[in-house]
Structure formats: structure tokens, C-alpha cells
Short mmCIF file of C-alpha atoms and ligand atoms in Angstrom, two decimals:
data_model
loop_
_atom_site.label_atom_id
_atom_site.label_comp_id
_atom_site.label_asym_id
_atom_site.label_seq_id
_atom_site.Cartn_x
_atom_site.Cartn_y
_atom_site.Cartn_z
CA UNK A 245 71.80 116.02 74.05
CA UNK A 246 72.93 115.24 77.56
CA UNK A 247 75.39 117.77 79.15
CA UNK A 248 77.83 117.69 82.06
CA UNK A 249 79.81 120.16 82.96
CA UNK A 250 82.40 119.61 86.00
CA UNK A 251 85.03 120.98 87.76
CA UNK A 252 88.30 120.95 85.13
CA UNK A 253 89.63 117.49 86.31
CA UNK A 254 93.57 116.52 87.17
CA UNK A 255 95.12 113.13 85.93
CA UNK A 256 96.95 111.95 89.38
CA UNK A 257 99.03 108.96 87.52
CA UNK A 258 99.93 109.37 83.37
CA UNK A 259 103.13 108.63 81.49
CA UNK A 260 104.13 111.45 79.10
CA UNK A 261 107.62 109.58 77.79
CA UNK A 262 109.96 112.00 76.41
CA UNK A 263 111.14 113.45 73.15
CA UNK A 264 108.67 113.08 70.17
CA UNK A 265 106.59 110.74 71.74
CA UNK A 266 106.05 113.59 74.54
CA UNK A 267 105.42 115.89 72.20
CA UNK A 268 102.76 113.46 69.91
CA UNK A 269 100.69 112.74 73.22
CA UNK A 270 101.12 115.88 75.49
CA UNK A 271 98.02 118.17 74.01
CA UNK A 272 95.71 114.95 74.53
CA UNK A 273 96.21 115.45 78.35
CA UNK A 274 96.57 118.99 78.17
CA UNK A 275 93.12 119.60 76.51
CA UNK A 276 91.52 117.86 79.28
CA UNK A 277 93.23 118.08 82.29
CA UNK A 278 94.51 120.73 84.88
CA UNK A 279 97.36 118.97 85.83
CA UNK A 280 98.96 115.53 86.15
CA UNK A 281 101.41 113.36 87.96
CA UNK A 282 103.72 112.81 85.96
CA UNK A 283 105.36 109.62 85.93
CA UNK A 284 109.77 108.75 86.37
CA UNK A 285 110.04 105.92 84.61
CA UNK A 286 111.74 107.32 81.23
CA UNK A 287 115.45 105.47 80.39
CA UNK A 288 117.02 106.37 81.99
CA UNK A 289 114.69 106.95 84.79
CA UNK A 290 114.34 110.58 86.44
CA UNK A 291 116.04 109.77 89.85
CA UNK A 292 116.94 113.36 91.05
CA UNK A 293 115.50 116.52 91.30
CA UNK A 294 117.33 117.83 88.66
CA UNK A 295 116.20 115.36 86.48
CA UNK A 296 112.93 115.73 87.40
CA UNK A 297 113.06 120.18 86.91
CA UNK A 298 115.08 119.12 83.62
CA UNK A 299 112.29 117.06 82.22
CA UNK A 300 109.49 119.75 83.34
CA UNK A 301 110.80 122.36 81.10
CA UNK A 302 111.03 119.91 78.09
CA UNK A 303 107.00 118.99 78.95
CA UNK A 304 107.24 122.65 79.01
CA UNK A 305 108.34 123.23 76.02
CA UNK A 306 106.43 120.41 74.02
CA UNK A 307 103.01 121.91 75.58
CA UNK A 308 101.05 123.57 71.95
CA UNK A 309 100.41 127.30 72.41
CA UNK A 310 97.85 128.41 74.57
CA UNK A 311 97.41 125.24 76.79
CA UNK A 312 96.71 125.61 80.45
CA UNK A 313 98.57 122.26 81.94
CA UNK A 314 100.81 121.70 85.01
CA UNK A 315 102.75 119.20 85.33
CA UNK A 316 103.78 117.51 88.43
CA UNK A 317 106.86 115.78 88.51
CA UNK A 318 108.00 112.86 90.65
CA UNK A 319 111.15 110.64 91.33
CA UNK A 320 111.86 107.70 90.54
CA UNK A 321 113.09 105.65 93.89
CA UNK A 322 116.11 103.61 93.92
CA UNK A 323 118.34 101.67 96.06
CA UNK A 324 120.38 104.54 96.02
CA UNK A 325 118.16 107.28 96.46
CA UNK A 326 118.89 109.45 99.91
CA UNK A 327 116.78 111.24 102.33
CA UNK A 328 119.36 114.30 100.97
CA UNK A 329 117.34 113.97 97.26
CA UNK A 330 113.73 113.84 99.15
CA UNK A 331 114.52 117.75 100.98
CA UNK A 332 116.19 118.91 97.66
CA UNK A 333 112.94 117.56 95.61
CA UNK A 334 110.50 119.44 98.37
CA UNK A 335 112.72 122.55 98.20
CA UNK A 336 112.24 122.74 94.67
CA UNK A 337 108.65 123.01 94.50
CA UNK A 338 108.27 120.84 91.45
CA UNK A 339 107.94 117.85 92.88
CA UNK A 340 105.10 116.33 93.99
CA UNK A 341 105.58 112.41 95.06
CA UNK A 342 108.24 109.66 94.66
CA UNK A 343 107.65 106.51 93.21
CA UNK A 344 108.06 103.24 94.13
CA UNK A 345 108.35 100.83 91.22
CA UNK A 346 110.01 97.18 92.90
CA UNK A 347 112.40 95.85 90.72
CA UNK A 348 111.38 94.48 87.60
CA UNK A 349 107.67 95.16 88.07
CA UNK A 350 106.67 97.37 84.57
CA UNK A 351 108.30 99.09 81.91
CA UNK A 352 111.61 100.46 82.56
CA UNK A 353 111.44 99.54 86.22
CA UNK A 354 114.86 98.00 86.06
CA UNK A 355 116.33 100.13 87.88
CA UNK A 356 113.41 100.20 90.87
CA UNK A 357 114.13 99.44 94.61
CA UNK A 358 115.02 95.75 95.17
CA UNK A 359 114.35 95.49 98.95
CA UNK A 360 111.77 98.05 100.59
CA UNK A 361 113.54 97.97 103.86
CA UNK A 362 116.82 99.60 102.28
CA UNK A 363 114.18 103.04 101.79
CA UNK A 364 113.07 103.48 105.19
CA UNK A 365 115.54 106.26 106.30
CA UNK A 366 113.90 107.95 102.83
CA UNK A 367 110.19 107.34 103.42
CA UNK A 368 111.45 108.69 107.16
CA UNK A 369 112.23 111.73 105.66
CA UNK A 370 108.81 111.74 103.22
CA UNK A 371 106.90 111.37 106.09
CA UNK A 372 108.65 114.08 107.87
CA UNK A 373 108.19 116.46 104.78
CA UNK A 374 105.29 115.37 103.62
CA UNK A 375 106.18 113.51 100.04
CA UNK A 376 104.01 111.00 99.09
CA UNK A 377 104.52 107.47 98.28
CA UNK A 378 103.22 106.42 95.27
CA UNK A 379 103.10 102.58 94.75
CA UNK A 380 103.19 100.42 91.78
CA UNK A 381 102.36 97.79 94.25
CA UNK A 382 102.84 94.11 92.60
CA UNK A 383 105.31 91.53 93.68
CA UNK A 384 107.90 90.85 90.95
CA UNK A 385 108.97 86.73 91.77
CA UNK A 386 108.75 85.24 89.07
CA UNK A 387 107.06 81.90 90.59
CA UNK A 388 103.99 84.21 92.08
CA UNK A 389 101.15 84.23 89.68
CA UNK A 390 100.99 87.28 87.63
CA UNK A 391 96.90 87.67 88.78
CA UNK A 392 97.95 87.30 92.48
CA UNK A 393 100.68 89.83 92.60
CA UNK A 394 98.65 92.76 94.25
CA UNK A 395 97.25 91.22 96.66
CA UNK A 396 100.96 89.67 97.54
CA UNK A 397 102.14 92.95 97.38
CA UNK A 398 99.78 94.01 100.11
CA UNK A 399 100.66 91.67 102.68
CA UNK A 400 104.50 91.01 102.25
CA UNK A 401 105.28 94.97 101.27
CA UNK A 402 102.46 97.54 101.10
CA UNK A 403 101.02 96.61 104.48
CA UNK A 404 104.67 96.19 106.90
CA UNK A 405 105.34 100.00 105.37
CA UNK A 406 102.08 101.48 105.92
CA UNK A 407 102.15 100.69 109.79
CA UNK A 408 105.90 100.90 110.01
CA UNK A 409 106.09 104.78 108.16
CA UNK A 410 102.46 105.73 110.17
CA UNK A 411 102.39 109.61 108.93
CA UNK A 412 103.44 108.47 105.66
CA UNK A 413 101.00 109.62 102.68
CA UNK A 414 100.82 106.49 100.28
CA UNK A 415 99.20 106.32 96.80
CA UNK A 416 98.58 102.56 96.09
CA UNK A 417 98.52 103.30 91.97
CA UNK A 418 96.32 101.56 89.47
CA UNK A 419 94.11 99.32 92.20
CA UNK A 420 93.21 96.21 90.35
CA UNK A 421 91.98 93.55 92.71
CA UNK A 422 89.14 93.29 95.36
CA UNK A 423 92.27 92.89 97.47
CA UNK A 424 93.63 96.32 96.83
CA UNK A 425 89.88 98.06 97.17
CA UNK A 426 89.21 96.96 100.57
CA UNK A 427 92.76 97.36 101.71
CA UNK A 428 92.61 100.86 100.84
CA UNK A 429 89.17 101.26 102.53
CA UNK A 430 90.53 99.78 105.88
CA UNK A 431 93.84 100.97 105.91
CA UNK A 432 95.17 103.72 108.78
CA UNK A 433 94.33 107.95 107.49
CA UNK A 434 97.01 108.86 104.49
CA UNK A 435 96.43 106.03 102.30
CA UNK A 436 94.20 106.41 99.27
CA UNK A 437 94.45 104.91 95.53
CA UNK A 438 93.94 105.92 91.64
CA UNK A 439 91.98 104.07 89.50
CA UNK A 440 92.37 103.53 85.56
CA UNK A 441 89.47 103.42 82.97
CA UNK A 442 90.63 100.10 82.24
CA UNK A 443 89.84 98.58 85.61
CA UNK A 444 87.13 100.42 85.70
CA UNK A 445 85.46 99.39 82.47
CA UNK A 446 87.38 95.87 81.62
CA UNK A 447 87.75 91.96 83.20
CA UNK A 448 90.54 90.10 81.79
CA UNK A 449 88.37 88.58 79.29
CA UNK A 450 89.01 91.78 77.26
CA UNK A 451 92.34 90.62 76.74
CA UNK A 452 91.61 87.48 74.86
CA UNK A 453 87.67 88.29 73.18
CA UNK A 454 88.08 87.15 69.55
CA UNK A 455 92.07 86.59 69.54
CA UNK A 456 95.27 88.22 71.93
CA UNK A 457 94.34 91.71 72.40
CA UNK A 458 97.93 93.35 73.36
CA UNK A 459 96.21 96.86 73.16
CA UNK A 460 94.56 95.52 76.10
CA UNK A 461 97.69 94.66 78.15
CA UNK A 462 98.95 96.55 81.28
CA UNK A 463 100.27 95.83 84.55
CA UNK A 464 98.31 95.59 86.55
CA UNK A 465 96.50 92.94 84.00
CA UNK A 466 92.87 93.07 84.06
CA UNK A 467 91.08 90.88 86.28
CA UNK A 468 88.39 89.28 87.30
CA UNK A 469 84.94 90.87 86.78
CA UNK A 470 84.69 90.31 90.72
CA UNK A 471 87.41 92.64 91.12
CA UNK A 472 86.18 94.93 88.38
CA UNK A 473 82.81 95.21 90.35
CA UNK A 474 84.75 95.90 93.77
CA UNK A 475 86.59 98.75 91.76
CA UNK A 476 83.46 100.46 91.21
CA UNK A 477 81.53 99.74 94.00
CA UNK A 478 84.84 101.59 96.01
CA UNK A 479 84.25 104.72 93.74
CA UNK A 480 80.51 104.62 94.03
CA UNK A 481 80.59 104.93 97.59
CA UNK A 482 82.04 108.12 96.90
CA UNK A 483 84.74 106.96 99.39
CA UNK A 484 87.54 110.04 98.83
CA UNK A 485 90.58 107.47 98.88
CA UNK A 486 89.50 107.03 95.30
CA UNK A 487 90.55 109.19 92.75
CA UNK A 488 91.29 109.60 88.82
CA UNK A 489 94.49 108.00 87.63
CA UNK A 490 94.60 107.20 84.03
CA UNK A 491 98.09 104.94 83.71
CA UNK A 492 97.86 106.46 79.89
CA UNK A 493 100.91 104.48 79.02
CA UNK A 494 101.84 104.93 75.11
CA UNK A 495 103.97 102.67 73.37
CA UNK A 496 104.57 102.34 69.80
CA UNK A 497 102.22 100.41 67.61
CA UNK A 498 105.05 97.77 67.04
CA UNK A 499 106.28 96.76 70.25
CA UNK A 500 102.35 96.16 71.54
CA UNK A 501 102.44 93.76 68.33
CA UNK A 502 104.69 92.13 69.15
CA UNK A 503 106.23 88.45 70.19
CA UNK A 504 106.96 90.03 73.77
CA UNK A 505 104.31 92.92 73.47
CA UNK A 506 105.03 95.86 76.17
CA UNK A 507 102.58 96.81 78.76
CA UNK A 508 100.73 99.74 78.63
CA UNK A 509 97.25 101.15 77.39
CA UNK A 510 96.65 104.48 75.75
CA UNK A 511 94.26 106.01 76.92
CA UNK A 512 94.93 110.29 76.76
CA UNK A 513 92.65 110.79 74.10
CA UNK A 514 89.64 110.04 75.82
CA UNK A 515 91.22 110.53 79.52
CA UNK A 516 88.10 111.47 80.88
CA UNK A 517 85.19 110.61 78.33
CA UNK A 518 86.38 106.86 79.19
CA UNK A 519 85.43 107.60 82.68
CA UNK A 520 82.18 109.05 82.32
CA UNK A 521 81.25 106.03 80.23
CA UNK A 522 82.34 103.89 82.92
CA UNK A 523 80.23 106.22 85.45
CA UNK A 524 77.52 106.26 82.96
CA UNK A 525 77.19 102.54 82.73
CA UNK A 526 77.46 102.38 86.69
CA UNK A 527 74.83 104.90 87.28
CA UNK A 528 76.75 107.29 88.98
CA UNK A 529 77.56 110.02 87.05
CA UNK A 530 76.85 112.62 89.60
CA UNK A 531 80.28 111.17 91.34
CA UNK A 532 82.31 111.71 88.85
CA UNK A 533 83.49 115.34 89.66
CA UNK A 534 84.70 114.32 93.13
CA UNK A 535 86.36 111.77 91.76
CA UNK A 536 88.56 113.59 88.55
CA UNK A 537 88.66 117.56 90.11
CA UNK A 538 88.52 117.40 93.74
CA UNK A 539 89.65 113.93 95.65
CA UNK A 540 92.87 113.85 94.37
CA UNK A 541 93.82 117.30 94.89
CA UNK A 542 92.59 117.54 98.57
CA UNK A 543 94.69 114.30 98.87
CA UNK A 544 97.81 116.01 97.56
CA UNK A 545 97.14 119.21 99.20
CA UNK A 546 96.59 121.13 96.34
CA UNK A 547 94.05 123.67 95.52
CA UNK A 548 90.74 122.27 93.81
CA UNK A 549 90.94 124.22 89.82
CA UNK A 550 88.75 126.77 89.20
CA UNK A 551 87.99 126.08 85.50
CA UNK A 552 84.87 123.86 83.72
CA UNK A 553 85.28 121.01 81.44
CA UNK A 554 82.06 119.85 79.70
CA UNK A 555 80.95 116.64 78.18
CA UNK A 556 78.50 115.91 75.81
CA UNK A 557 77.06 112.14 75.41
CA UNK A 558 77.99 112.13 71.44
CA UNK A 559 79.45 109.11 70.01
CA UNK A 560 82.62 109.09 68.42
CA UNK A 561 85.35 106.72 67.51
CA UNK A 562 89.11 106.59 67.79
CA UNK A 563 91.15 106.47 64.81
CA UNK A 564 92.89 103.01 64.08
CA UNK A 565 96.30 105.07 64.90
CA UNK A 566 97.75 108.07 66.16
CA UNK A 567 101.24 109.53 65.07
CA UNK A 568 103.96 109.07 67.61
CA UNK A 569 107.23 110.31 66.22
CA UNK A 570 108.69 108.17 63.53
CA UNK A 571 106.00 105.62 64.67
CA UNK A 572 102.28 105.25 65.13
CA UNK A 573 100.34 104.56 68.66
CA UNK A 574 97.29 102.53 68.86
CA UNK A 575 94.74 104.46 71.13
CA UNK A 576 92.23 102.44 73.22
CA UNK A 577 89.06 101.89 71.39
CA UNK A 578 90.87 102.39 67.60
CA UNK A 579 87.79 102.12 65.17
CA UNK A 580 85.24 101.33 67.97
CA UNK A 581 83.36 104.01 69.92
CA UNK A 582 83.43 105.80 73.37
CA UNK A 583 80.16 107.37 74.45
CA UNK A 584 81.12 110.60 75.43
CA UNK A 585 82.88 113.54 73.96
CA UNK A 586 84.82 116.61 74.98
CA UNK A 587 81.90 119.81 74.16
CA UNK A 588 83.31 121.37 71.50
C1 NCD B 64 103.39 101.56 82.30
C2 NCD B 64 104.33 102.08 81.22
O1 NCD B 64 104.23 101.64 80.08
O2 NCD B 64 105.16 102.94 81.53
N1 NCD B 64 102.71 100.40 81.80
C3 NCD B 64 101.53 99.92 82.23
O3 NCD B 64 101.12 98.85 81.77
N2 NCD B 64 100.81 100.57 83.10
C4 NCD B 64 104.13 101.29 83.54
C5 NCD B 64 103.25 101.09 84.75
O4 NCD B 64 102.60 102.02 85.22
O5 NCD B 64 103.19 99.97 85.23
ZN1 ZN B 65 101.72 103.73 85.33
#
């Protein structure tokens, strides 16, 4: 049986919730990863640092015994937010980017920033300190089509603030489009991107093969298979702007199934089996430990870990649900198969 066995990895973007949904998908992460970026958007959303430490001890606390997992928290950036909450953030040493969801964008971004330039004396003071950015970079209007709303992003938002904030570290999250890949190649030093299993292994079609797949829904949607195929050809290059970033984004089985279905894929359970299928079927498997245990770090200025993770090329398949509280969560793949598998 075929072996790999890489540097233990880190999950740079993954939504843990809060509560007994933290608590039903917490070890799934924690078996596999070192640490994660953990992301804000919980209602309502963790806008100051003491938010942010108060929601660290209760991932804390929900960790099962014996699990070696760091989280690291973020903030969630508002209208309001002031340069004041970016140095008390640093000075606590628990925080580890701010996030910039535009209003309206995902789920629970309600409360996100509503005009970029009413941030700049706070991405000022990121720069300064050395926060990162980390983008959830789609356009919200509602007359721009929902498949052109990255690359909008790029030139009415993302680009302006990259050349305006120049020392600024940026993380443009979840890259979806050709657009986004060859923006991040060309952009100035500081700006790099995560990438989900989804757009690494998925077109759009996915979303409608057979019937409405809303297990297959996120923001960004899937695209094209042209933009799929730019994805990977970005991560094949071995190109360090590119690292792991699941978007694991749980959501109970009943509002996926739903009349208006929430965005958001599960993926935890299979955080990083997913992406050695996808590096499997690209032929590059030998990239894959730059691209889970050591870009991202050396991006964030962390220390690379120290522990192993191995795989093992073993079939195995999802069950149709997972428990999630009082509800149940549909994890990516449910009765099909993934190609890898954590070594026992
Ligand atoms: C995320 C969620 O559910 O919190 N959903 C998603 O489709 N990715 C929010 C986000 O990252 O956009
Ligand atoms: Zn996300």
C-alpha cells in the first residue's frame, strides 16, 4: 500500500462555529492538523480581542483529551473596528489576522465592512504591526453576476488596497477563478492565497450532476473547469503564495436542504486526504507538504511543526451524516469514497 508521510500540516482558513457544533467538529481538525486559522464570523461575530481570547478558551475547552491543536484566532473587521483593537489583538498574542468579509458577502457577514476606504487608518496600523489581511474577496451588488464576483473584487477592491497599504500582508481566501490565480502570482511581495479541496477537485457542474447538489454550495461557487485547472496549475508550480485553506464550513443538515440552502461545505473529516486526492489525480503529490506544513506558516511567520502525519492510499467512505448537536451535518463525499486515509 502506498505511504506518505509529511510534515504535520496547518489548516490556514476553517470555521469551527461555536457551542455544540464546535464541539461535534473540533477533533476532525484536531486529528489532522497542527493548527488553524480560525475564522470570526460566529453571531454575533468576534470583533474584539476579547472576543476573540474568549472564544479560544471555549475551542479550548471543547478540544478531546490528549489532542495537540492550536488555534489561531482572528477578528472580524467592521466599520467600526479601530487601529486601537489591531495593537490590543497583536499585544495579546492570540491573534493571528483580521478578516475582511464586505458586507453581505457569506454567512453571517452582515455585519462586514461596507466601504473598504473607511479601514485604511486600520490596515495602516496592520501594516505597521504586521497583521494580516485576510480577504473573502467577492463583490456583494446584487446586479454583478454571482460567477464574476472575484474577479470584480480584484479590480474595484482587492487591487486599489494592495498598492495603496504596500507593506500590507494580504491573504486573498478561497481563490476560485483564473482571475484570482494569476492576480496572486503577479501581485507586489506580501500577497499570497489559500486554496479549498473544493476548487481544487470540483467545476460548477458538481453542483447540478444528477439534480441541485446544496452539499456542493459555497461561496466562492465552483467554477469553471478553466478556473479549476488554473487553481492547480498555481499549486503545481509549487509557487509559495499557495497554501492549504480548507473553508470547512459546517452547517446543519437542514438548512443545506433547504428552499434558501446556506453556503458552506464540510470538509474536516477528510481535511487533508481530500487534498492528496486532488494532488494524486494532478500528479503532484510530492508538492503537497509545501503546500499543507510549510507555505503557510513561513507566510504567517510561524515556525514550520515538527511532527509527521501519514497517509495511506486506502479507500474509505464518509458516512451519510455526522452528529452536530441536536442536529446532523452532511460531510462532503457522504456514502461515496475519498482515496486516501489518515494511517491508522
Ligand atoms: C462560510 C461559512 O459557512 O461560514 N461559507 C462558505 O461557503 N465558505 C463562509 C465563507 O467563508 O464564505
Ligand atoms: Zn470561509
Amino acid at each position: 500500500m502506498q505511504e506518505l508521510r509529511i510534515r504535520r500540516p496547518d489548516d490556514w482558513h476553517l470555521h469551527l462555529r461555536d457551542g455544540a457544533a464546535l464541539k461535534a467538529v473540533l477533533p476532525f481538525t484536531a486529528q489532522r492538523f497542527a493548527r488553524a486559522i480560525v475564522m470570526p464570523n460566529l453571531t454575533p461575530p468576534v470583533t474584539t480581542t476579547a472576543a476573540a481570547l474568549a472564544y479560544r478558551e471555549r475551542i479550548l475547552a471543547a478540544l478531546p483529551a490528549g489532542a495537540q491543536f492550536t488555534p489561531l484566532m482572528t477578528l472580524y473587521l467592521t466599520d467600526l473596528t479601530t487601529p486601537a483593537e489591531i495593537d490590543r489583538a497583536l499585544d495579546s498574542g492570540a491573534v493571528y489576522g483580521a478578516k475582511l468579509y464586505p458586507a453581505g458577502a457569506t454567512t453571517h457577514s452582515e455585519a462586514g465592512v461596507s466601504d473598504v476606504r473607511r479601514l485604511d487608518a486600520v490596515l495602516e496600523r496592520m501594516a505597521e504591526r504586521g497583521l494580516p489581511l485576510l480577504v473573502h474577496g467577492e463583490v456583494t451588488a446584487a446586479e454583478v453576476d454571482v460567477f464574476d464576483r472575484e474577479a470584480r473584487f480584484i479590480d474595484l477592491v482587492l487591487a486599489p488596497l494592495v498598492e495603496r497599504t504596500p507593506t500590507l500582508r494580504v491573504v486573498f481566501e478561497h481563490v476560485s477563478t483564473r482571475a484570482a490565480v494569476a492576480y496572486v502570482c503577479a501581485a507586489r511581495a506580501g500577497v499570497a492565497a489559500t486554496v479549498t479541496p473544493q476548487h481544487m477537485l470540483l467545476n460548477r457542474n458538481a453542483m447540478f450532476r444528477g439534480g441541485l447538489r446544496p452539499h456542493l454550495y459555497c461561496l466562492p461557487v465552483l467554477k469553471t473547469e478553466n478556473d479549476r485547472v488554473a487553481i492547480i496549475e498555481a499549486v503545481a508550480s509549487g509557487n509559495p503564495r499557495f497554501f492549504l485553506g480548507t473553508d470547512s464550513a459546517p452547517h446543519a443538515r437542514h438548512t443545506k436542504e433547504n428552499a434558501c440552502g446556506c453556503a458552506g461545505i464540510f470538509s474536516a473529516h477528510a481535511g487533508i486526504e481530500l487534498y492528496a486526492e486532488a494532488f494524486e489525480q494532478a500528479g503532484m503529490l510530492a508538492r503537497l507538504e509545501d503546500f499543507a506544513a510549510s507555505f503557510g506558516a513561513d507566510f504567517y511567520r510561524l515556525p514550520r511543526n515538527t511532527a509527521t502525519l501519514r497517509l495511506q492510499r486506502r479507500d474509505w467512505s464518509p458516512p451519510a451524516h455526522y452528529g452536530f448537536g441536536e442536529h446532523t451535518l452532511v460531510p462532503w463525499r457522504a456514502g461515496e469514497s475519498i482515496a486516501w486515509s489518515l494511517a491508522p
